XYZ file of C-alpha atoms in Angstrom:
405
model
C -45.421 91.768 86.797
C -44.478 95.452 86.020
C -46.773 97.754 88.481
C -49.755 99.744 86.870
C -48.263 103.209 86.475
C -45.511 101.391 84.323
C -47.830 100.040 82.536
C -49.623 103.476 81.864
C -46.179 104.904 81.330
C -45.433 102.645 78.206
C -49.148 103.072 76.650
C -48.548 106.852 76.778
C -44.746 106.752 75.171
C -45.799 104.228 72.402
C -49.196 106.427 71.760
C -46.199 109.520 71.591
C -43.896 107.280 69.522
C -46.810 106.839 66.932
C -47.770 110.690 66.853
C -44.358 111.277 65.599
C -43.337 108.685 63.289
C -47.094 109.530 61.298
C -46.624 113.166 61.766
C -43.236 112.866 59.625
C -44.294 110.404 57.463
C -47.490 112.881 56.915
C -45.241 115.940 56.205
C -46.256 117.903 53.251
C -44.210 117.364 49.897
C -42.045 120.082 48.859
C -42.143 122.321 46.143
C -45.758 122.087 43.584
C -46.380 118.464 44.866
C -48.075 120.245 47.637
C -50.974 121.310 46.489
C -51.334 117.404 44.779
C -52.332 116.265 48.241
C -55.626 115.053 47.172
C -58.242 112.892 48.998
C -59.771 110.123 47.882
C -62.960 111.597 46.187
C -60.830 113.367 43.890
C -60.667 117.078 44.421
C -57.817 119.113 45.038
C -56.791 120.305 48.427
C -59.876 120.828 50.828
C -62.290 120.829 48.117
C -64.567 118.262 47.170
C -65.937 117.162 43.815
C -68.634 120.161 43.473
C -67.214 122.527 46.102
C -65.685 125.796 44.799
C -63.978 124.703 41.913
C -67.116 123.640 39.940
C -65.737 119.876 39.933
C -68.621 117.245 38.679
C -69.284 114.941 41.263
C -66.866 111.650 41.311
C -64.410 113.267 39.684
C -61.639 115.904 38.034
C -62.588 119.976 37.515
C -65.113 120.230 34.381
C -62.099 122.085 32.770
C -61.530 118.715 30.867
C -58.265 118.360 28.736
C -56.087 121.688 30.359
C -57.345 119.841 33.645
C -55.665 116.521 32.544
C -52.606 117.869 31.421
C -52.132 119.827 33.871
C -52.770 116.934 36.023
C -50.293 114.767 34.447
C -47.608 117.570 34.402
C -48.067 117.491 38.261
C -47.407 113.672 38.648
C -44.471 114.553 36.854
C -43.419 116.754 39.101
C -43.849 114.710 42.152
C -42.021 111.957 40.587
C -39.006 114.344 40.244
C -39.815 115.620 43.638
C -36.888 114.626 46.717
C -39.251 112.431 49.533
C -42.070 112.261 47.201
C -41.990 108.428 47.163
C -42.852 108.361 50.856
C -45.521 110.439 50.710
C -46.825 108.488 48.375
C -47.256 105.433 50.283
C -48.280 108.020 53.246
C -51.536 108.970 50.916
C -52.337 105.296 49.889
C -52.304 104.356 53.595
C -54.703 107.379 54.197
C -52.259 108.113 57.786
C -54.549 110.406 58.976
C -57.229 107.153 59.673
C -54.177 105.869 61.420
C -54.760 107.514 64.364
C -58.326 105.970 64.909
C -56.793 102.383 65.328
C -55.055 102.413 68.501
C -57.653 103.494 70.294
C -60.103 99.658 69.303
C -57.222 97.887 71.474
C -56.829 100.265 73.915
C -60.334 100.760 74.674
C -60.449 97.000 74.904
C -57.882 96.473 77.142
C -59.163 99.065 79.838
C -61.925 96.330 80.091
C -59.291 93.878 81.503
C -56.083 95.023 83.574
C -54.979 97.779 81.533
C -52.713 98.058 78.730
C -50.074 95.312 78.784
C -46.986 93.527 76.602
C -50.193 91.710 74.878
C -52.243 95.482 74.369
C -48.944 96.852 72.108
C -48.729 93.309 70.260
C -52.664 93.940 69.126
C -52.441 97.692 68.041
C -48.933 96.435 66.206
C -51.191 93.427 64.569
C -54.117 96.341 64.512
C -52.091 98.971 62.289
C -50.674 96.353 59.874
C -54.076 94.756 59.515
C -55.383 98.419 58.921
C -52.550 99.281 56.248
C -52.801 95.938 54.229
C -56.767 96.712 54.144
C -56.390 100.135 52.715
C -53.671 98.983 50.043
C -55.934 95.944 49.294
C -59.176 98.894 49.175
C -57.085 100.828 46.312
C -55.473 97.713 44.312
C -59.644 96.167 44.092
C -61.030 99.582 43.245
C -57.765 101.061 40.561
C -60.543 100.585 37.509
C -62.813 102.808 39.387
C -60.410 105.071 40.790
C -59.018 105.443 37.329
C -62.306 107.250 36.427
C -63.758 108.641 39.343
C -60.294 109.367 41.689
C -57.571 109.991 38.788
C -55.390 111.326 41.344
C -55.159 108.479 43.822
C -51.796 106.582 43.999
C -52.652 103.621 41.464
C -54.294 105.481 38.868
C -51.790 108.174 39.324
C -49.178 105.810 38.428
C -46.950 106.801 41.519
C -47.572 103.338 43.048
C -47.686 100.404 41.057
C -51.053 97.947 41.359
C -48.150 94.635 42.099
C -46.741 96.661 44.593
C -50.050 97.579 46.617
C -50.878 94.153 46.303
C -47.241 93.168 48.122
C -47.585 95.654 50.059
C -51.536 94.081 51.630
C -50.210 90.647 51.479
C -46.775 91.106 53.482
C -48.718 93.786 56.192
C -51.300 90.944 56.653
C -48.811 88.154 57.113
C -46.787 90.971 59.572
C -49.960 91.392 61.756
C -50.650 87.902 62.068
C -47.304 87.112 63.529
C -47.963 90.217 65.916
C -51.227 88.637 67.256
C -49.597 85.045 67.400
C -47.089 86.615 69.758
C -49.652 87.963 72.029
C -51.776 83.931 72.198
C -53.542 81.633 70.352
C -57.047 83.672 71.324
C -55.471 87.039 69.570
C -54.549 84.834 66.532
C -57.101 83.568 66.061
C -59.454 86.948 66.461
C -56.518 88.459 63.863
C -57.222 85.561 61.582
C -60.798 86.431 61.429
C -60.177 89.734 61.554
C -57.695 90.089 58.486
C -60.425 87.715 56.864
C -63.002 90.069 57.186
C -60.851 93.115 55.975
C -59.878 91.002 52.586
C -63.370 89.600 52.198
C -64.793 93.701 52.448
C -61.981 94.630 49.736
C -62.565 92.075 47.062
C -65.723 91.559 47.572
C -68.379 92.750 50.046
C -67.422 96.362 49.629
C -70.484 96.924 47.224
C -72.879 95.034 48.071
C -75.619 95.465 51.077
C -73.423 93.465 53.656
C -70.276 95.856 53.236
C -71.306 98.248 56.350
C -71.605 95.320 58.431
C -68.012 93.619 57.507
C -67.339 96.456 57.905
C -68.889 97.201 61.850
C -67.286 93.210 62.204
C -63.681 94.441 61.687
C -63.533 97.363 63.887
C -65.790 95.284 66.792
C -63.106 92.531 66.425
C -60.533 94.890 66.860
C -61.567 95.700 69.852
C -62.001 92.805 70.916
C -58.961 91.683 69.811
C -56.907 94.650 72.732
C -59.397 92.874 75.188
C -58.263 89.464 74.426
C -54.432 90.500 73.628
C -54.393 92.085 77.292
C -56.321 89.390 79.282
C -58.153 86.478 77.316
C -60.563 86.484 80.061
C -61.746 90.164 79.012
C -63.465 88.745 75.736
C -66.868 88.544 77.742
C -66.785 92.405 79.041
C -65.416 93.573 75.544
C -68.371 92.582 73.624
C -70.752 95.571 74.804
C -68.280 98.166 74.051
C -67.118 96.342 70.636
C -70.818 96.248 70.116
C -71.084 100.169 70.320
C -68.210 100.605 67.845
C -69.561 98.641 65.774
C -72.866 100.162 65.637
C -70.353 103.678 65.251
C -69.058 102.287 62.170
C -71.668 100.554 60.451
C -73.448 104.243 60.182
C -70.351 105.877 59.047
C -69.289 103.199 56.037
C -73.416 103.522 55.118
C -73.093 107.455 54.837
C -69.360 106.824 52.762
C -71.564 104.362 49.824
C -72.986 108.048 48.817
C -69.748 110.229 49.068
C -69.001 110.727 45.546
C -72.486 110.888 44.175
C -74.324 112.442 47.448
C -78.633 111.924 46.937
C -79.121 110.235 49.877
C -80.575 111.960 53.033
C -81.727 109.150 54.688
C -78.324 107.479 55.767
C -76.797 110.686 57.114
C -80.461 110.804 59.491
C -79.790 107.254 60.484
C -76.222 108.454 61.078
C -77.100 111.150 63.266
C -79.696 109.337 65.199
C -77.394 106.476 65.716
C -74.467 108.707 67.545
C -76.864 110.581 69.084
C -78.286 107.025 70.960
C -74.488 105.912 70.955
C -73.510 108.605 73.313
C -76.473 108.592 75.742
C -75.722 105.192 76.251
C -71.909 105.707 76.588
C -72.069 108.457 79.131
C -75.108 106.614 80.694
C -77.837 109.507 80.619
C -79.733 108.120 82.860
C -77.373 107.836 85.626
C -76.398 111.089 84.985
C -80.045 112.951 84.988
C -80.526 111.068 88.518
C -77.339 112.608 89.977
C -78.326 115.730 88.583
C -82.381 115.497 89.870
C -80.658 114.447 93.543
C -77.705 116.591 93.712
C -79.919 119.314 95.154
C -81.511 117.182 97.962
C -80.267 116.507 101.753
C -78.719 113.358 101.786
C -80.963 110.506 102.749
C -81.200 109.479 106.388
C -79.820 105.871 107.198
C -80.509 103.459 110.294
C -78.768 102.182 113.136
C -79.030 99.774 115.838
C -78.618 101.938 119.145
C -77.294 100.771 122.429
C -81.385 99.227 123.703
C -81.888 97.873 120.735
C -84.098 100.369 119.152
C -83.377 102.641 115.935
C -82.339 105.416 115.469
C -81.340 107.885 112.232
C -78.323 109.175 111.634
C -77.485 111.175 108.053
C -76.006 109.378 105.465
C -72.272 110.041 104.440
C -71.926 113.015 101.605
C -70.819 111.535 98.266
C -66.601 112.079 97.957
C -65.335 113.059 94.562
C -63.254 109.920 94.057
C -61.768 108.291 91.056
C -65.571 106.938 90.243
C -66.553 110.326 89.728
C -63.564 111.642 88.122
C -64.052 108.920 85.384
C -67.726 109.972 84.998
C -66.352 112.994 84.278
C -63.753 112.230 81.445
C -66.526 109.972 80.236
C -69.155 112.571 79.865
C -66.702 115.063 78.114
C -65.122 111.905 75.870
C -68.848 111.289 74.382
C -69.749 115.416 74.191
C -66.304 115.530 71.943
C -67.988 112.665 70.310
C -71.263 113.773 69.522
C -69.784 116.868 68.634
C -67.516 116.086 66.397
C -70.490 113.532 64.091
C -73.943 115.200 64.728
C -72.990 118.226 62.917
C -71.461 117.131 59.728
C -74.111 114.243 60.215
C -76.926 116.976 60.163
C -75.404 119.266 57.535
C -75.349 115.952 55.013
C -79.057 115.093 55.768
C -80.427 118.861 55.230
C -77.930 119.304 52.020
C -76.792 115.514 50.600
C -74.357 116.952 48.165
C -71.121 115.180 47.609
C -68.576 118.017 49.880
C -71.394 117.332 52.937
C -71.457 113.943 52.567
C -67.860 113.461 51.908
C -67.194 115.621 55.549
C -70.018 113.792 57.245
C -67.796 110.761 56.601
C -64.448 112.333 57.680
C -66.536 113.398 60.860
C -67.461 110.175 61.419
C -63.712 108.589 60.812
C -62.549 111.037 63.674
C -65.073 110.699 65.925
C -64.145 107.328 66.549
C -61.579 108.457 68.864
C -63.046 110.168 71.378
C -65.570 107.307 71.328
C -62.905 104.875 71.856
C -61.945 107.420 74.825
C -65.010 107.597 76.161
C -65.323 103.755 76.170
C -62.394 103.450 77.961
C -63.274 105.558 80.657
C -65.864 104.193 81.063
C -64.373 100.735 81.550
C -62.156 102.398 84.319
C -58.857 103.678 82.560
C -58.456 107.074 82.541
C -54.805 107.092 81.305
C -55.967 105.159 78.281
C -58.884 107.943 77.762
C -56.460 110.387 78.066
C -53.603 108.823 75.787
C -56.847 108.167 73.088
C -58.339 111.639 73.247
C -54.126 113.030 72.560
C -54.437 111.866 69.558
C -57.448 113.437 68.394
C -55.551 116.744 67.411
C -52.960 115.274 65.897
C -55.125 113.210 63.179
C -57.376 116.644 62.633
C -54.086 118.226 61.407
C -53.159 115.648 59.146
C -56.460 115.324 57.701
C -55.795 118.437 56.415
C -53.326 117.452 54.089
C -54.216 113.019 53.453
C -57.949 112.584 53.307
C -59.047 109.598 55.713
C -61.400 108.534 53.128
């Protein structure tokens, strides 16, 4: 069995390995296809429907036909463009989510051993699963997109509906054979998994019980690291899967209003639910005791002396060991949480317009990785905290130029 800092070594290249490969696959098209990097609601660059530009919500500028011609002479364009094609499949994919996916079987593995040969088969099965679900998301929704997101891949014409559709099936067959690699357990939590994701697509998406597939997929997937790593984790996984679950079920509730906004009440619900989220991650309570005690002598302890009798000696002062150190990374993990929901959360309840609610939900998307860090502190892995919270920057940048949503 390879030792533990191995172990830690290869979590922290592959996380590396990832960062790059997205980060070029993410670069910006050349020439005027720049400026066509447009996220999913349909605006151009980092406006949303109703921002600065006037745009309607749901949809295009209210220039109207220049709009659409001008539109059209930009798909042009990018189909003329050198390394267009790959960006292309880099927008459909929405890479900048990416980065929120390693982190479900990472934070479930820190509940077992620590990453392992079975933790890189699960984010492998993980990412697949993740790609086929957002090709499947844009192939079930191309009528829709065709009016309210024009400038998405499908509708677009830059990537065929057949070809999304090969694309989901062939990613979801991939990740299966990933997860059958890692056990029969991980198969069969991928099989469930990948049903979930392709049940949400074609036809939960819409209706009341989409936030909750939706919360099922992402608690599987941690579960599925947990189980990948050490089958025996599945029972300690559950709390933690149950936490990002509750994460996600608020976010995919706010995203049901981003391209029509109205809605106050889900962003509230949003906000309150991160806000109990991370008192129970960094475990408040604990941490108001240590602070209501910290200023207090330390507490006198007994001893048997030499006649028998008793007598009191001081207790030992605390030492700053790796229990508190992970405290630590687990506090800050679920402050960079909270901080990076609540306020987009809180902006969309005051003001549910479509550009708040649209970045309440990108908040949400990236604050999913600093929860996942925080959970895996919190488990006991502070390499996988660390390796989870590195990628936080990197998906921020790219979000700049592929919407997550």
């Amino acid at each position: 069995m390879r030792a533990p800092g191995a172990r830690r070594l290869r979590a922290l290249a592959f996380v590396a390995a990832l960062g790059a490969v997205t980060a070029f696959t993410a670069r910006r098209p050349p020439g005027g296809a720049a400026r066509d990097a447009v996220p999913r609601n349909g605006a151009r660059g980092t406006h949303p429907p109703g921002a600065a530009e006037g745009a309607a919500p749901g949809g295009g500028r209210s220039g109207g036909q220049a709009d659409v011609a001008e539109d059209a002479e930009d798909c042009d364009a990018r189909r003329t463009a050198p390394g267009t094609r790959l960006w292309d499949w880099a927008e459909l994919f929405r890479v900048s989510a990416l980065f929120t996916v390693p982190g479900d079987a990472l934070a479930g593995a820190a509940t077992g051993r620590g990453p392992g040969r079975g933790t890189f088969l699960a984010i492998g099965s993980s990412l697949c699963l993740y790609h086929a679900g957002m090709a499947l998301n844009d192939w079930a929704d191309r009528d829709e997109d065709a009016v309210d997101r024009p400038h998405r891949p499908l509708p677009s014409g830059r990537i065929s509906p057949a070809a999304a559709l090969t694309a989901a099936g062939a990613l979801t067959a991939t990740g299966l054979a990933l997860a059958a690699r890692a056990g029969r357990a991980p198969l069969a939590l991928a099989t469930t998994l990948a049903a979930t994701v392709w049940a949400y697509d074609l036809r939960l998406k819409h209706t009341v019980a989409g936030p909750a597939a939706m919360a099922t997929a992402r608690a599987l997937d941690l579960v599925l690291g947990a189980t990948a790593t050490r089958p025996r984790a599945l029972a300690a996984a559950l709390p933690h899967a149950a936490l990002l679950g509750a994460h996600t079920y608020a976010v995919t509730t706010v995203s049901r209003n981003e391209t029509r906004g109205g809605s106050s009440s889900a962003p509230l619900a949003a906000l309150v639910t991160t806000t109990a989220i991370a008192a129970v991650t960094t475990d408040a309570a604990r941490t108001l005791r240590r602070l209501r005690t910290s200023g207090r002598p330390p507490a006198a302890t007994t001893r048997h002396g030499a006649g028998g009798g008793r007598r009191a000696r001081p207790a030992a002062p605390p030492t700053a060991g790796p229990p508190d150190l992970l405290h630590a990374m687990t506090a800050l993990a679920s402050a960079v949480y909270a901080g990076t929901a609540l306020t987009p959360y809180l902006h969309a309840a005051l003001n549910p317009s479509p550009p708040l609610t649209q970045r309440a939900v990108g908040g949400g998307i990236r604050a999913m990785i600093p929860l996942q860090a925080a959970l895996a502190a919190r488990s006991g892995s502070g390499a996988s905290a660390v390796a989870v919270l590195a990628l936080g920057p990197v998906a921020r940048r790219i979000a700049r130029k592929v919407s997550p949503t």
